[in-house]
Tab-separated table of C-alpha atoms in Angstrom:
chain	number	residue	atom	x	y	z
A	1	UNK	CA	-38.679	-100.145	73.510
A	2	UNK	CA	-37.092	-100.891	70.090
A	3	UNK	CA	-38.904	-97.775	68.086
A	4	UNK	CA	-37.785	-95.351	71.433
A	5	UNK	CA	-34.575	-96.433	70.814
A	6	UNK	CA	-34.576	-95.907	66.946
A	7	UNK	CA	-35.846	-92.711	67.758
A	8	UNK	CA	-32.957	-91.066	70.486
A	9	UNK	CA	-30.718	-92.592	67.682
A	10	UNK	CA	-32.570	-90.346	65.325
A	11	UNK	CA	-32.405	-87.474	67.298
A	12	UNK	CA	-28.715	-88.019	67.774
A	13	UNK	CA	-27.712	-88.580	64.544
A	14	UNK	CA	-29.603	-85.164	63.456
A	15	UNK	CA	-28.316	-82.917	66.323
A	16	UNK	CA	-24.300	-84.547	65.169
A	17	UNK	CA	-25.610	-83.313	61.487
A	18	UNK	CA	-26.641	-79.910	62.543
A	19	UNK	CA	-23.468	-79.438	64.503
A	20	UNK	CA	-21.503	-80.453	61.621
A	21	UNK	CA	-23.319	-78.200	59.314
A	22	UNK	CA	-22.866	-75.808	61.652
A	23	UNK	CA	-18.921	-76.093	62.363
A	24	UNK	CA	-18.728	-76.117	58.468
A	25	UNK	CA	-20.533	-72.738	57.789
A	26	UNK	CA	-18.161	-71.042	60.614
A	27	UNK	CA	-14.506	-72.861	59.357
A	28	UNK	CA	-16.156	-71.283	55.931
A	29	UNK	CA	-16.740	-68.183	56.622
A	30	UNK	CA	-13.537	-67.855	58.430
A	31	UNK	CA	-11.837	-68.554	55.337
A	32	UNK	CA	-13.550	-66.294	53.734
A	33	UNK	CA	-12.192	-63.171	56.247
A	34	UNK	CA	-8.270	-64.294	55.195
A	35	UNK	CA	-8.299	-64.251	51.825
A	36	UNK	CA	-6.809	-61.771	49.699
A	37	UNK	CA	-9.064	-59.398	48.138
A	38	UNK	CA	-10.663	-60.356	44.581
A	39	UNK	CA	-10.041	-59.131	41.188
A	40	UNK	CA	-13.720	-58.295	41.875
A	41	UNK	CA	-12.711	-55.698	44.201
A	42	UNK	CA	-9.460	-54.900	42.905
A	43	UNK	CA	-10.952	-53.936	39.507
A	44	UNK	CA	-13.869	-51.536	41.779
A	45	UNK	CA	-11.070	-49.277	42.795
A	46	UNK	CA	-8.511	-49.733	39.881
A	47	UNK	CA	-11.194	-48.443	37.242
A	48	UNK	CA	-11.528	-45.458	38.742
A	49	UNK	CA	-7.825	-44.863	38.458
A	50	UNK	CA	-6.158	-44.104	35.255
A	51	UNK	CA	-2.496	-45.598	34.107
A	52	UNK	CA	0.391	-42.409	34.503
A	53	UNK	CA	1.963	-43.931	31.978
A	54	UNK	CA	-0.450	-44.714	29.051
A	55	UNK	CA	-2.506	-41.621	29.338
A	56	UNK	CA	-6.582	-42.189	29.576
A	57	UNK	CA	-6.258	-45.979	29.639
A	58	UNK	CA	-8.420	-47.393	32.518
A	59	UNK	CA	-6.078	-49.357	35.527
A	60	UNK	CA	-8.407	-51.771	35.305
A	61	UNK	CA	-8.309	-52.846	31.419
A	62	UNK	CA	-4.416	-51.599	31.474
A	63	UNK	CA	-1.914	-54.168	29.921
A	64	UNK	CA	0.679	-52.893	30.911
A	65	UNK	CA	3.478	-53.910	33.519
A	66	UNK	CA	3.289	-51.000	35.330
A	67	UNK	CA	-0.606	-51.013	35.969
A	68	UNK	CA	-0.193	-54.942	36.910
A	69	UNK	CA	1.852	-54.032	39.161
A	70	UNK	CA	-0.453	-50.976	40.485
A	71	UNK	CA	-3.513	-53.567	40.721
A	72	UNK	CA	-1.221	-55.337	42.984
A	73	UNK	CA	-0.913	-52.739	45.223
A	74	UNK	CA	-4.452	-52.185	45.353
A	75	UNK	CA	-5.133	-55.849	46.191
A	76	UNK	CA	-2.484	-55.383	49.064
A	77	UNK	CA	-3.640	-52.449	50.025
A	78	UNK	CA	-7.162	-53.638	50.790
A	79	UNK	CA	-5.924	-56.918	52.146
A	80	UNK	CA	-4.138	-54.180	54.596
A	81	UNK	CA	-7.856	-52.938	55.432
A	82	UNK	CA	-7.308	-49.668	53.994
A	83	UNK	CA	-10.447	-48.141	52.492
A	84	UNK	CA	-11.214	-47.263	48.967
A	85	UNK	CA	-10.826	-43.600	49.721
A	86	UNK	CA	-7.286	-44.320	51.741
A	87	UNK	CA	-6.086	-46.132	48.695
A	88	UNK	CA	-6.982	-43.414	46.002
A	89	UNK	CA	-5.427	-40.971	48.400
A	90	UNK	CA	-2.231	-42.840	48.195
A	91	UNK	CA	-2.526	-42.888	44.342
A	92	UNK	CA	-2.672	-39.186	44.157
A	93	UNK	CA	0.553	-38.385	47.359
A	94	UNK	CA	2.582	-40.452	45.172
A	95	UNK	CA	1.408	-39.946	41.497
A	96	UNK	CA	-0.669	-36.998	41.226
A	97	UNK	CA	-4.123	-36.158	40.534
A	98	UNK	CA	-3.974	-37.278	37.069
A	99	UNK	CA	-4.785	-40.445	37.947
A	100	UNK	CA	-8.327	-40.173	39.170
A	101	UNK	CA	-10.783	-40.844	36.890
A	102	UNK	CA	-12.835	-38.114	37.798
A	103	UNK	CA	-11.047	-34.660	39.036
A	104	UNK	CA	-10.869	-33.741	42.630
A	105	UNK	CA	-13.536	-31.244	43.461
A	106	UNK	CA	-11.124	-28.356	44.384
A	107	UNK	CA	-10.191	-25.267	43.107
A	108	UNK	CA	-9.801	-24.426	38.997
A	109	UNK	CA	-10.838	-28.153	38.718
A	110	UNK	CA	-14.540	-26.538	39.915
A	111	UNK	CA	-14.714	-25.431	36.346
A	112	UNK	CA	-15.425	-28.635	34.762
A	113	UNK	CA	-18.252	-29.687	36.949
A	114	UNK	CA	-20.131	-26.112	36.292
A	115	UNK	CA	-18.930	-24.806	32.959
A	116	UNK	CA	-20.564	-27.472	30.779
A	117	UNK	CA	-23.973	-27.095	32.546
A	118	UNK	CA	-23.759	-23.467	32.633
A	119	UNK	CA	-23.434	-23.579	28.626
A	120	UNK	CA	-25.879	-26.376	27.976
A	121	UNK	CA	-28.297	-24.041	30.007
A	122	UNK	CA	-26.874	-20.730	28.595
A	123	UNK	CA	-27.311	-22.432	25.030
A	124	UNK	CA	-30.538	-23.701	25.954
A	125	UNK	CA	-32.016	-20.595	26.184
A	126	UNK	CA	-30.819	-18.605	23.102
A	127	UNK	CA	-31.951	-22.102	21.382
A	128	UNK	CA	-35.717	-21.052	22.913
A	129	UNK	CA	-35.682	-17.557	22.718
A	130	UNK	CA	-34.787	-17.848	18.549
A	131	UNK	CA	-37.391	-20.509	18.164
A	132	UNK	CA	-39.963	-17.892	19.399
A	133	UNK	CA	-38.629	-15.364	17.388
A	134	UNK	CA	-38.636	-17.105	14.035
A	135	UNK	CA	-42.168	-18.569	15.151
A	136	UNK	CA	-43.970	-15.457	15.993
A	137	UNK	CA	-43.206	-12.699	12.967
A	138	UNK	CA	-44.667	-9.641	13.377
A	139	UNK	CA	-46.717	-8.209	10.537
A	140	UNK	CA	-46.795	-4.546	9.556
A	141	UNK	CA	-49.124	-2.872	7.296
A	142	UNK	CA	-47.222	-0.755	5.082
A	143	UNK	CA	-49.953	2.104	4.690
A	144	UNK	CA	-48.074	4.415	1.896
A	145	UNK	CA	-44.793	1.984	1.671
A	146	UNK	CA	-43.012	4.255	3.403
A	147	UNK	CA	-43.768	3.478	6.725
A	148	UNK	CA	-41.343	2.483	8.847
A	149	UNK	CA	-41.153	0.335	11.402
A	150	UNK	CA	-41.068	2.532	14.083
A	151	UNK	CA	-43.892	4.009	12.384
A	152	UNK	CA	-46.010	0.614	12.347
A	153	UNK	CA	-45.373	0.438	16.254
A	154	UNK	CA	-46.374	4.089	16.677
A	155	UNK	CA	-49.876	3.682	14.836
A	156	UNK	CA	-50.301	0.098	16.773
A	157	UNK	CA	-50.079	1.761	19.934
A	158	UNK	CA	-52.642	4.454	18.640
A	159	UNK	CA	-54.914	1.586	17.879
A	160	UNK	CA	-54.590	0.249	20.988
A	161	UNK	CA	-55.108	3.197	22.790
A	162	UNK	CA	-58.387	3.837	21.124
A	163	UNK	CA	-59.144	0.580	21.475
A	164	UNK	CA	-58.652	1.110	25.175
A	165	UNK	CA	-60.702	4.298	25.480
A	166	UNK	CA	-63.765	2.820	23.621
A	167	UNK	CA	-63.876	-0.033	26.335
A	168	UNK	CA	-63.413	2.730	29.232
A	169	UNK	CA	-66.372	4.599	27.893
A	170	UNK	CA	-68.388	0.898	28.142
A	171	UNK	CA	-67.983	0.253	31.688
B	1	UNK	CA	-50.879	-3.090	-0.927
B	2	UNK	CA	-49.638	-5.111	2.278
B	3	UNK	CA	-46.058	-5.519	3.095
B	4	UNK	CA	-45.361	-8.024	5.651
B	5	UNK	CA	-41.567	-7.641	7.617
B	6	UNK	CA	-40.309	-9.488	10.759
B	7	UNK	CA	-38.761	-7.809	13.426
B	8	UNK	CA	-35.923	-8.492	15.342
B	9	UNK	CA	-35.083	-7.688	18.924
B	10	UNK	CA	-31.670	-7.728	19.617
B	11	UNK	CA	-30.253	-9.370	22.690
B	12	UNK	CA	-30.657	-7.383	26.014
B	13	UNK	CA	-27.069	-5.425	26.589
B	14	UNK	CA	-26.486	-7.195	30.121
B	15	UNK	CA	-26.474	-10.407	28.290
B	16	UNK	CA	-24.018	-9.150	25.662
B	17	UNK	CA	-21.836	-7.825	27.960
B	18	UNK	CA	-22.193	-11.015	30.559
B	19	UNK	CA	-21.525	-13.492	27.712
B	20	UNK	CA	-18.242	-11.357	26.497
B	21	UNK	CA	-17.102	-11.651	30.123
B	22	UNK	CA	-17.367	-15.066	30.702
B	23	UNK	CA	-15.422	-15.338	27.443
B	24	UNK	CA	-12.579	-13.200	28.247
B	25	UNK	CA	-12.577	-14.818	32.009
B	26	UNK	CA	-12.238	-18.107	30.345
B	27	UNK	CA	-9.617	-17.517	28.062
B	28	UNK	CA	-7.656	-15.767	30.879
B	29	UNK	CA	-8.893	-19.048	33.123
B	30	UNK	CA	-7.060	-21.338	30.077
B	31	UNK	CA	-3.827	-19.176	29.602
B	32	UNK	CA	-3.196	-18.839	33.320
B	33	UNK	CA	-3.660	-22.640	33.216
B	34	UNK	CA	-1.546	-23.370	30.699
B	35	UNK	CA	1.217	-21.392	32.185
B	36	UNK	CA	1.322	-22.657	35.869
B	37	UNK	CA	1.564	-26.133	34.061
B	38	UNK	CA	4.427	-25.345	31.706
B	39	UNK	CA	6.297	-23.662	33.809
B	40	UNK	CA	9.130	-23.902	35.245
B	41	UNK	CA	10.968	-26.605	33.005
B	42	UNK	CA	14.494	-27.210	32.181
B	43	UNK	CA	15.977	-26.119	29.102
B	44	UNK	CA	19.242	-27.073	28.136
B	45	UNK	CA	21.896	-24.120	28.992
B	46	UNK	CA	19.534	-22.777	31.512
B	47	UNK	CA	19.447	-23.037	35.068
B	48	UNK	CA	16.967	-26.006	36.437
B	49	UNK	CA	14.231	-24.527	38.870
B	50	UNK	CA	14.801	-26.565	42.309
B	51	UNK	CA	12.856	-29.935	43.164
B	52	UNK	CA	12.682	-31.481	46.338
B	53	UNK	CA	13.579	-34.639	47.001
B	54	UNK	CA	12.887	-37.393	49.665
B	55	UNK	CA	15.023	-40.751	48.755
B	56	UNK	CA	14.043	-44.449	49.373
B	57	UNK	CA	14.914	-45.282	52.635
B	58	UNK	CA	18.743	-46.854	52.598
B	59	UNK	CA	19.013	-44.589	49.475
B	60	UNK	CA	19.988	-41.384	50.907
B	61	UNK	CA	22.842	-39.341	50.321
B	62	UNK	CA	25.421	-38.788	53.178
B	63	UNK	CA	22.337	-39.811	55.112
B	64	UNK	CA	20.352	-36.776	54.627
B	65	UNK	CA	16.512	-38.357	53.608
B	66	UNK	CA	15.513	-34.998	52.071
B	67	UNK	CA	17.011	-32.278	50.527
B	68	UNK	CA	16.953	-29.482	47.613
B	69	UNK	CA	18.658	-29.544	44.193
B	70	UNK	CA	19.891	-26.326	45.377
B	71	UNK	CA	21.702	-28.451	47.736
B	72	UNK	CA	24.269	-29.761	45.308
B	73	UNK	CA	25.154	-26.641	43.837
B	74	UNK	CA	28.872	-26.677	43.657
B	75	UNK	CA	29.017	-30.416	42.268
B	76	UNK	CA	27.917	-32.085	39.348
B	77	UNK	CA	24.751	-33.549	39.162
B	78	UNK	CA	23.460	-37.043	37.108
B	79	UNK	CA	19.707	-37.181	37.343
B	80	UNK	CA	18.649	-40.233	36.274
B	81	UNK	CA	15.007	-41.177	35.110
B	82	UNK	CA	14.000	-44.886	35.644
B	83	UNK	CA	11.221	-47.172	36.600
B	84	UNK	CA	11.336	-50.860	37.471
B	85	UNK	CA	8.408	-51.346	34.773
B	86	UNK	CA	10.835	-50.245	32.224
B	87	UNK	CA	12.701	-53.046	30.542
B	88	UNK	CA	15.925	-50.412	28.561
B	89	UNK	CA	16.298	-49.162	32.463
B	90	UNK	CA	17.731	-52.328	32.810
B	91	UNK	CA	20.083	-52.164	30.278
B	92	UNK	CA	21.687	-49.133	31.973
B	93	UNK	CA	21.176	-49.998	35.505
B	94	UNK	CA	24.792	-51.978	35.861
B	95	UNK	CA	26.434	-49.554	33.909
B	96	UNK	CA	25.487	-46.933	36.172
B	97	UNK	CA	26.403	-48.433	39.526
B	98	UNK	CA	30.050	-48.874	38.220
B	99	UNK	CA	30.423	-45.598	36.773
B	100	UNK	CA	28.845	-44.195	40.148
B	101	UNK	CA	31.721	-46.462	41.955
B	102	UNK	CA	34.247	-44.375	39.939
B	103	UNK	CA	33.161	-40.723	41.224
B	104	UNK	CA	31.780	-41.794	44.372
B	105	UNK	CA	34.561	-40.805	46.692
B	106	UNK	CA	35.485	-37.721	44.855
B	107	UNK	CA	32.346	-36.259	46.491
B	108	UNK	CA	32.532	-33.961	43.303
B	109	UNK	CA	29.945	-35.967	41.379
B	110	UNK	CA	26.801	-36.619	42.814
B	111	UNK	CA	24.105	-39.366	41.002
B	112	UNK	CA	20.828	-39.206	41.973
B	113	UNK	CA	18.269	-41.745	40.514
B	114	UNK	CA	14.538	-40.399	40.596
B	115	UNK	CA	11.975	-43.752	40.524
B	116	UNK	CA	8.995	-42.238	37.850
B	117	UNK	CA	5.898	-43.748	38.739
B	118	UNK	CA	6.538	-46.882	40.570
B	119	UNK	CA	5.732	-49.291	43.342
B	120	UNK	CA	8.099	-49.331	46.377
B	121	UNK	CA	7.520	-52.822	46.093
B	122	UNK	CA	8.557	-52.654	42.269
B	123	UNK	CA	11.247	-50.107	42.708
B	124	UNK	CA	13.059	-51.581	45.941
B	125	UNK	CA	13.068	-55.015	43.928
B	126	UNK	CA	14.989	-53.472	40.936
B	127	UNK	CA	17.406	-51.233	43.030
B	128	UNK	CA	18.315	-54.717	45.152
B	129	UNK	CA	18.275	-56.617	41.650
B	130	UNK	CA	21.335	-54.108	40.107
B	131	UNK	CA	22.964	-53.508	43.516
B	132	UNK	CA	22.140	-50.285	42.933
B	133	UNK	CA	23.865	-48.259	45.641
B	134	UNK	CA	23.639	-44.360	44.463
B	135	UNK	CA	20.658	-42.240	45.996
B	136	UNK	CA	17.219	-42.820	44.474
B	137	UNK	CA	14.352	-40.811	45.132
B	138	UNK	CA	10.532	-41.450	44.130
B	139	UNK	CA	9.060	-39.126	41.836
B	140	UNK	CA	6.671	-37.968	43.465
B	141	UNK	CA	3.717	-36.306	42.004
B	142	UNK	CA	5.855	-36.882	39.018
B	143	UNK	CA	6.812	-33.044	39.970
B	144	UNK	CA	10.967	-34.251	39.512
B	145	UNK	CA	9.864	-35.247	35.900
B	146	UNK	CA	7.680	-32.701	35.004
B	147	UNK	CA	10.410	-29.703	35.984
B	148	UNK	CA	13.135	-31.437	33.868
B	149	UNK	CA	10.589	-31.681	31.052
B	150	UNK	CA	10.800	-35.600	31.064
B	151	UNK	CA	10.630	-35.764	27.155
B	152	UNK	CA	10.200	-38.876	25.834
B	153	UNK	CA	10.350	-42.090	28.610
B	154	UNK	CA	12.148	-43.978	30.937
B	155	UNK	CA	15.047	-44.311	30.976
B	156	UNK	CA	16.391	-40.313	30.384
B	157	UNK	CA	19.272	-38.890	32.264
B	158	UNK	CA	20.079	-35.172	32.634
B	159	UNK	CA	23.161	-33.788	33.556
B	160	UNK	CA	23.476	-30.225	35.468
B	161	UNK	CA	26.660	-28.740	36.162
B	162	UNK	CA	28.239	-27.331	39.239
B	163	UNK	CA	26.514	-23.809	38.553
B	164	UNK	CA	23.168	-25.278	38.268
B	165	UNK	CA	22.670	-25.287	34.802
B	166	UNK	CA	21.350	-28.070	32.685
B	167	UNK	CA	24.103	-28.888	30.194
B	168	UNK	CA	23.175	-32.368	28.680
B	169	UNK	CA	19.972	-34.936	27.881
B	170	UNK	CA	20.336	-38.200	27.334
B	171	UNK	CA	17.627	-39.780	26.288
B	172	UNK	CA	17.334	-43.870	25.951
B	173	UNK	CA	19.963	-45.888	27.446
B	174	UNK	CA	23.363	-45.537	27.737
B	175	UNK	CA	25.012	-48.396	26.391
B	176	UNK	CA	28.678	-48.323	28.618
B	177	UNK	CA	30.571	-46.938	31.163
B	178	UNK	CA	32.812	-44.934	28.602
B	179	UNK	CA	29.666	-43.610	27.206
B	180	UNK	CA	28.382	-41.896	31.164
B	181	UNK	CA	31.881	-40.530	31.708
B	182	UNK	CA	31.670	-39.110	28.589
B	183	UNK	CA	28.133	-37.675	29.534
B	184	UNK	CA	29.954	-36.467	32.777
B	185	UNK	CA	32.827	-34.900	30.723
B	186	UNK	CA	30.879	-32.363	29.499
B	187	UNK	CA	30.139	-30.532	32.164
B	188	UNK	CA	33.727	-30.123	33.497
């Protein structure tokens, strides 16, 4: 009788734990949804804005006042539930483009996303085709020294020719 | 006796003329660039190209919320740079409300403040800090700053007179009320 009742208290005493526990991980995670947005998350978005003032200084790593108080708006921003895209949006209505780290995808600003492959490619190439030419020199007999070059190609294509005939008359 | 010579091929005349295009389109690309972005700007003794403008809420003038530059041809005009970031803004700020409650009423002076880069947050703070009570207008874009040719910082004030012509840049503070009448002066 004693060691049934030892046990119920047992049982009690672990399902008042669990609901505890349990209460706990909700009240926490209910927290968690209210409060403002980290540095963490501030610093996502702000370093992929650039300061207007102090030209091609991160917003992130910016000392200044003004990009302290531009973080700020970020963090408000997202505590707003406005999305990362929303919030570089506003950045560029109210500032420009020039603040994006990376230019928007439209129009002349095109150019910068295809021009440097395009010449890494273009360059690339001539790079290959010289190689080949310096690595493959073509030698000419000079038969009298007076031979030209157009002459060498001339009596190589004779050659050739012959060479062509002999293996016709082989078949 | 056996001479040995290398040949060279020269490069295929498509390429030549393909890689002399893309040059020439490029350079045309750069200087048509170059001028959309410097132009127009202000110049003293020239007329200023027209900027919109759409002031702070509570900051308008005569209540219109947006207008043209155009719109105050016919009075004088006191554009003045500033950012709540900007510590020598401050200096000027109360010197500028009390010249601005000197010509106010004569409706023949008109001061418009244009925020550069700022938080509404930031900018409504320092307008309510220095009772400021002439219109203000964000920069937006910073298109108001890049037309006047914003030359060195904050604060800079430009002064256009009643023909539309830029007659005077201040740049820096101004340091008293005798010193923005002055400024004013000068385009009478």
């Amino acid at each position: 009788m004693k060691r049934l009742f030892e046990i119920r208290t047992l049982r009690v005493t672990f399902y008042v734990l669990l609901f505890i526990a349990l209460a706990f991980a909700t009240f926490t995670t209910a927290f968690a949804q209210d409060t403002t947005p980290t540095d963490d998350e501030v610093n996502a978005i702000a370093k992929q804005l650039y300061c207007p003032v102090c030209e091609n200084t991160p917003l992130d790593v910016c000392p200044t006042e003004a990009c302290r108080q531009w973080r700020e708006l970020i963090r408000q921003q997202l505590a707003e539930g406005k999305t990362e895209e929303e919030i570089k949006q506003y950045f560029v209505a109210n500032y420009g483009a020039r603040v994006l780290s990376e230019p928007p995808r439209t129009g002349f600003n095109w150019l910068v996303y295809i021009l440097p492959p395009v010449f890494i490619l273009a360059g690339a190439f001539f790079l290959f085709r010289s190689f080949r030419e310096w690595t493959k020199p073509r030698a000419v007999e000079a038969g009298t020294g007076a031979e030209t070059e157009a002459g060498a190609s001339v009596s190589e294509d004779d050659y050739i020719a012959r060479l062509e005939e002999e293996l016709k008359k082989r078949k | 006796m056996t001479e040995t010579t290398t040949s060279k091929r020269s490069v295929p005349l498509w390429i030549q003329i393909f890689i002399w295009g893309l040059l020439v389109g490029l350079l045309a690309l750069v200087g048509f660039g170059l001028n959309r972005a410097s132009n127009p700007m202000a110049e003293v003794g020239k007329p200023v190209p027209n900027f919109d403008l759409v002031y702070y809420e509570g900051y308008e003038h005569n209540g219109v919320a947006e207008m043209k530059l155009s719109d105050l041809r016919g009075k004088v005009v006191l554009v003045n740079i500033w950012a709540s970031w900007c510590k020598p803004c401050e200096q000027e700020a109360p010197e500028l409300e009390q010249a601005w409650q000197l010509y106010k009423d004569s409706g023949d002076v008109v001061f418009v403040g244009v925020d550069y880069v700022d938080t509404p947050e930031g900018a409504f703070g320092y307008l309510k800090k220095f009772s400021i009570t002439f219109p203000n207008a964000p920069d937006l874009e910073s298109n108001i700053s890049s037309i006047l040719n914003r030359q060195m910082g904050v604060p800079e004030t430009y002064l256009i007179d009643r023909e539309g012509v830029l007659k005077q840049i201040k740049i820096g503070p101004f340091a008293s009320v005798e010193e923005i009448q002055a400024f004013i002066a000068s385009a009478e």
